[in-house]
Coordinates of C-alpha atoms and ligand atoms in Angstrom, one line a residue:
M15 CA 0.0 0.0 0.0
L16 CA 2.9 2.4 0.8
K17 CA 5.5 1.1 -1.7
G18 CA 7.7 3.8 -2.9
K19 CA 6.7 6.2 -0.1
V20 CA 9.2 7.5 2.4
A21 CA 8.3 8.0 6.1
I22 CA 10.1 9.7 8.9
V23 CA 9.0 8.5 12.4
T24 CA 10.6 10.6 15.2
G25 CA 11.3 8.8 18.4
S26 CA 11.1 5.4 16.8
T27 CA 13.9 3.6 18.7
S28 CA 11.3 2.6 21.3
G29 CA 7.7 2.2 22.2
I30 CA 5.0 3.7 20.1
G31 CA 7.3 5.1 17.4
L32 CA 8.8 1.8 16.9
G33 CA 5.4 0.1 16.5
I34 CA 4.4 2.8 14.0
A35 CA 7.7 2.4 12.0
R36 CA 7.2 -1.4 11.9
E37 CA 3.6 -1.1 10.6
L38 CA 4.6 1.4 7.9
A39 CA 7.5 -0.8 6.8
R40 CA 5.1 -3.8 6.7
L41 CA 3.1 -1.8 4.2
R42 CA 6.3 -1.3 2.2
A43 CA 7.2 2.3 3.0
D44 CA 10.9 3.2 3.3
I45 CA 11.6 4.3 6.8
V46 CA 13.8 6.9 8.6
L47 CA 14.2 5.9 12.2
N48 CA 15.1 8.5 14.8
G49 CA 15.6 8.6 18.6
F50 CA 18.1 7.8 21.3
G51 CA 19.5 4.5 22.6
D52 CA 22.3 2.0 22.4
A53 CA 24.0 2.1 19.0
N54 CA 24.1 -1.7 18.6
E55 CA 20.5 -2.1 19.6
I56 CA 19.4 0.6 17.2
E57 CA 21.4 -1.0 14.4
A58 CA 19.8 -4.4 15.2
I59 CA 16.3 -2.7 15.0
R60 CA 17.2 -0.9 11.7
S61 CA 18.6 -4.0 9.9
G62 CA 15.9 -6.2 11.3
I63 CA 13.1 -4.1 9.8
E64 CA 15.0 -3.8 6.6
R65 CA 15.4 -7.6 6.3
E66 CA 11.9 -8.5 7.5
H67 CA 10.1 -6.2 5.1
G68 CA 12.5 -5.7 2.2
V69 CA 12.4 -1.9 2.5
R70 CA 15.1 0.7 2.9
V71 CA 15.5 1.8 6.5
S72 CA 18.0 4.4 7.7
Y73 CA 18.7 5.9 11.1
D74 CA 19.2 9.6 11.9
G75 CA 19.9 10.5 15.5
A76 CA 18.7 14.1 15.3
D77 CA 17.9 15.6 18.7
M78 CA 14.3 16.8 18.6
S79 CA 14.9 19.4 21.2
K80 CA 17.0 21.4 18.6
E81 CA 15.4 23.4 15.8
D82 CA 18.3 22.9 13.4
A83 CA 18.5 19.2 14.0
V84 CA 14.8 18.8 13.4
R85 CA 14.8 20.7 10.2
G86 CA 18.1 18.9 9.2
L87 CA 16.3 15.6 9.6
V88 CA 13.8 16.6 7.0
T89 CA 16.4 18.0 4.6
A90 CA 18.7 15.0 4.9
T91 CA 15.8 12.6 4.2
V92 CA 14.8 14.4 1.0
A93 CA 18.5 14.6 0.0
K94 CA 18.9 10.8 0.6
F95 CA 15.6 9.4 -0.7
G96 CA 14.6 12.1 -3.2
R97 CA 11.2 12.5 -1.6
L98 CA 9.3 12.7 1.7
D99 CA 5.7 11.4 2.0
I100 CA 4.9 10.8 5.6
V101 CA 6.1 12.5 8.8
V102 CA 5.0 11.0 12.1
N103 CA 5.9 13.4 15.0
N104 CA 6.1 11.0 17.8
A105 CA 9.2 11.8 19.9
G106 CA 8.1 12.8 23.4
I107 CA 9.1 13.0 27.0
Q108 CA 7.3 13.2 30.3
F109 CA 7.9 14.8 33.7
T110 CA 5.5 15.1 36.6
A111 CA 5.4 17.6 39.5
P112 CA 2.9 20.1 40.9
V113 CA 2.9 23.3 38.9
E114 CA 4.5 25.4 41.6
E115 CA 7.4 22.9 41.8
F116 CA 7.7 22.2 38.1
P117 CA 11.3 22.9 37.1
A118 CA 11.5 25.5 34.3
A119 CA 14.1 23.5 32.5
R120 CA 11.7 20.5 32.3
W121 CA 8.9 22.7 31.0
N122 CA 11.2 24.0 28.3
A123 CA 12.4 20.6 27.3
I124 CA 8.9 19.1 27.1
L125 CA 7.6 22.1 25.1
A126 CA 10.7 21.8 22.7
I127 CA 10.4 18.0 22.1
N128 CA 6.7 17.4 22.4
L129 CA 5.5 20.5 20.5
S130 CA 8.1 22.8 18.9
A131 CA 9.8 19.8 17.1
A132 CA 6.5 19.1 15.3
F133 CA 6.3 22.7 14.2
H134 CA 9.8 22.6 12.8
S135 CA 9.4 19.3 11.0
I136 CA 6.1 20.3 9.5
A137 CA 7.4 23.7 8.4
A138 CA 10.3 21.9 6.7
A139 CA 8.3 19.1 5.2
V140 CA 5.2 20.9 3.8
P141 CA 6.8 22.5 0.8
Q142 CA 8.2 19.1 -0.4
M143 CA 4.8 17.4 0.3
K144 CA 2.9 20.1 -1.6
K145 CA 5.3 19.8 -4.5
Q146 CA 4.6 16.0 -4.6
R147 CA 0.8 16.8 -4.2
W148 CA 0.7 14.1 -1.5
G149 CA 1.7 14.0 2.1
R150 CA 0.6 12.7 5.5
I151 CA 1.5 14.4 8.7
V152 CA 0.5 12.5 11.8
N153 CA 1.2 14.1 15.2
I154 CA 1.2 11.7 18.2
A155 CA -0.6 13.8 20.8
S156 CA -2.4 12.1 23.7
A157 CA -5.6 11.8 25.7
H158 CA -3.8 14.6 27.5
G159 CA -4.2 16.7 24.4
L160 CA -7.9 16.7 25.1
V161 CA -8.2 16.6 28.9
G162 CA -6.0 17.5 31.8
S163 CA -4.5 15.5 34.7
T164 CA -2.7 16.8 37.8
H165 CA 1.1 17.2 37.9
K166 CA 1.5 17.3 34.1
A167 CA 1.4 21.0 33.3
A168 CA 4.0 20.9 30.6
Y169 CA 2.9 17.7 29.0
V170 CA -0.8 18.6 28.9
A171 CA 0.0 22.1 27.6
A172 CA 2.3 20.7 24.9
K173 CA -0.2 18.1 23.8
H174 CA -3.1 20.6 23.7
G175 CA -0.8 22.8 21.6
L176 CA 0.0 20.0 19.3
I177 CA -3.7 19.5 18.5
G178 CA -4.0 23.2 17.9
L179 CA -1.0 23.0 15.5
T180 CA -2.7 20.0 13.8
K181 CA -5.9 22.1 13.1
V182 CA -4.0 25.0 11.6
V183 CA -1.8 22.8 9.3
G184 CA -4.9 20.8 8.3
L185 CA -6.5 24.1 7.2
E186 CA -3.4 25.5 5.5
T187 CA -2.8 22.3 3.5
A188 CA -6.5 21.5 2.7
G189 CA -7.0 20.6 -1.0
S190 CA -3.2 20.2 -1.6
G191 CA -3.1 16.4 -1.3
V192 CA -1.5 16.9 2.2
T193 CA -3.3 16.0 5.4
C194 CA -2.4 16.7 9.0
N195 CA -4.0 14.8 11.9
A196 CA -3.4 14.0 15.5
V197 CA -3.7 10.6 17.2
C198 CA -4.5 10.6 20.9
P199 CA -3.5 7.5 22.7
G200 CA -4.6 6.5 26.2
W201 CA -2.2 4.5 28.3
V202 CA 0.3 2.4 26.3
R203 CA 2.8 0.2 28.1
T204 CA 6.1 1.7 27.0
P205 CA 9.2 2.8 28.9
L206 CA 7.6 6.3 29.3
V207 CA 4.6 4.7 31.2
D208 CA 6.7 2.1 33.0
K209 CA 8.4 4.9 34.8
Q210 CA 5.1 6.2 36.0
I211 CA 4.0 2.7 37.0
N212 CA 7.2 2.4 39.0
D213 CA 6.5 5.7 40.7
I214 CA 2.9 4.7 41.7
A215 CA 4.2 1.3 43.0
A216 CA 6.8 3.0 45.1
E217 CA 4.5 5.8 46.4
R218 CA 1.7 3.4 47.4
G219 CA 3.9 0.4 48.4
I220 CA 2.2 -1.9 46.0
S221 CA 3.4 -4.3 43.2
Q222 CA 4.0 -3.1 39.6
Q223 CA 1.1 -5.3 38.5
D224 CA -1.3 -3.6 41.0
A225 CA 0.1 -0.1 40.1
A226 CA -0.6 -0.8 36.4
R227 CA -4.1 -2.0 37.3
D228 CA -4.8 1.1 39.4
M229 CA -3.4 3.3 36.6
L230 CA -5.9 1.8 34.1
A231 CA -8.8 1.8 36.5
E232 CA -8.4 5.6 37.2
K233 CA -8.5 6.7 33.5
Q234 CA -9.0 3.9 30.9
P235 CA -12.5 2.3 31.0
S236 CA -11.4 -0.7 28.8
L237 CA -8.9 -1.6 31.6
E238 CA -6.6 -2.6 28.8
F239 CA -3.4 -0.9 27.5
V240 CA -3.4 0.3 23.9
S241 CA -0.6 -1.4 21.9
P242 CA 2.1 0.2 19.7
A243 CA 0.9 -2.1 16.9
Q244 CA -2.7 -0.7 17.2
L245 CA -1.3 2.8 16.9
G246 CA 0.7 1.7 13.9
G247 CA -2.6 0.6 12.4
T248 CA -4.2 4.0 13.1
V249 CA -1.4 5.8 11.4
A250 CA -1.6 3.4 8.5
F251 CA -5.3 4.1 8.2
L252 CA -4.5 7.9 8.1
C253 CA -2.0 7.1 5.3
S254 CA -4.6 5.2 3.3
G255 CA -6.9 6.5 0.5
A256 CA -9.9 6.1 2.9
A257 CA -8.5 9.0 4.9
D258 CA -7.9 11.4 2.0
Q259 CA -10.6 13.7 3.4
I260 CA -9.6 13.4 7.1
T261 CA -7.6 16.4 8.1
G262 CA -7.1 18.8 11.0
T263 CA -8.7 16.3 13.4
A264 CA -7.7 14.3 16.5
I265 CA -8.5 10.6 16.6
S266 CA -8.7 9.0 20.1
V267 CA -7.3 5.5 20.7
D268 CA -7.8 5.5 24.4
G269 CA -10.1 2.7 25.6
G270 CA -12.8 5.2 26.4
W271 CA -10.7 7.6 28.5
T272 CA -12.0 10.8 27.0
A273 CA -15.6 9.6 26.5
R274 CA -16.4 10.5 30.1
Ligands
NAD321 P1 9.2 6.0 24.8 O1 9.9 6.7 25.9 O2 9.1 4.6 24.7 O3 9.8 6.5 23.4 C1 10.1 7.9 23.2 C2 11.0 8.0 22.0 O4 11.4 9.3 21.8 C3 12.3 7.2 22.1 O5 12.6 6.6 20.9 C4 13.3 8.2 22.5 O6 14.6 7.9 22.2 C5 12.8 9.4 21.7 N1 13.3 10.7 22.2 C6 13.2 11.3 23.4 N2 13.8 12.5 23.4 C7 14.2 12.7 22.1 C8 14.9 13.7 21.5 N3 15.3 14.8 22.2 N4 15.2 13.6 20.2 C9 14.9 12.5 19.5 N5 14.2 11.5 20.0 C10 13.9 11.6 21.3 O7 7.7 6.7 24.8 P2 6.4 6.3 24.1 O8 5.4 6.0 25.2 O9 6.5 5.4 23.0 O10 5.9 7.8 23.6 C11 5.9 8.1 22.3 C12 4.9 9.3 22.1 O11 3.6 8.9 22.4 C13 5.2 10.5 22.9 O12 5.0 11.7 22.2 C14 4.2 10.4 24.1 O13 3.9 11.6 24.6 C15 3.0 9.8 23.3 N6 2.1 9.1 24.2 C16 2.4 8.0 24.9 C17 1.5 7.4 25.7 C18 1.8 6.2 26.6 O14 0.9 5.8 27.3 N7 2.9 5.6 26.5 C19 0.2 7.9 25.7 C20 -0.2 9.0 25.0 C21 0.8 9.6 24.2

């Protein structure tokens, strides 16, 4: 379905981004992986996807907290592959604290990686996508892009901002063959969430299993985690012809979190 298309997935060395990269590769897109981690592990992921799906997979370690690096990732991809069809803005970090104790440096880092990076990659990618008269921008927001929770001032602000950015880019590219949408996952069991499960377990003196159950019970009516593969499927749908007229919107994949 995506043969000949080129996709950048930011933050794809782990978790949701990796699930999305795997699904797009399964559909035959060439992939640019991005994110941090152990060089040998990243190379094993890169070559593994390439072998399994017979697509080209490259890795670019651009730091999404830096404007030049984000724009450079787009430029380097176009230079290397000659085109750019799909950008999935997924890289993200989390930090929790009451607002009056929230360190300004953490606020700045979360805004830079979870919001500004998407602005820079979109600004750099849209001219190329318009030239091709086809493009898909998918911003991985969160249920926290639609509703708030305590102790997540920066994350909730950034994710709400990302949905605002999605609407504006959807409007500005309407009719050009380019679409821009957000996906809003509920809890997904990744390293980002494991850290929060560990914190709950330590705080309440309970097992990780009980902490995970409590976490779901508090927010996610399905009482089941969303999987990275399911989110890969959502992104794939947004890249399909069925989604040609879906733009500027936010799709929840959250087990019912934001329905109440
Ligand atoms: P994760 O920690 O497993 O993965 C994050 C990825 O981002 C990693 O590849 C990491 O190396 C990369 N990254 C972090 N800082 C970076 C930087 N400065 N430059 C480049 N790459 C960087 O987290 P995840 O849970 O897979 O989260 C992925 C996205 O999904 C995030 O935007 C997150 O906010 C969002 N999300 C996650 C959940 C969840 O429950 N896990 C729910 C809703 C939304």
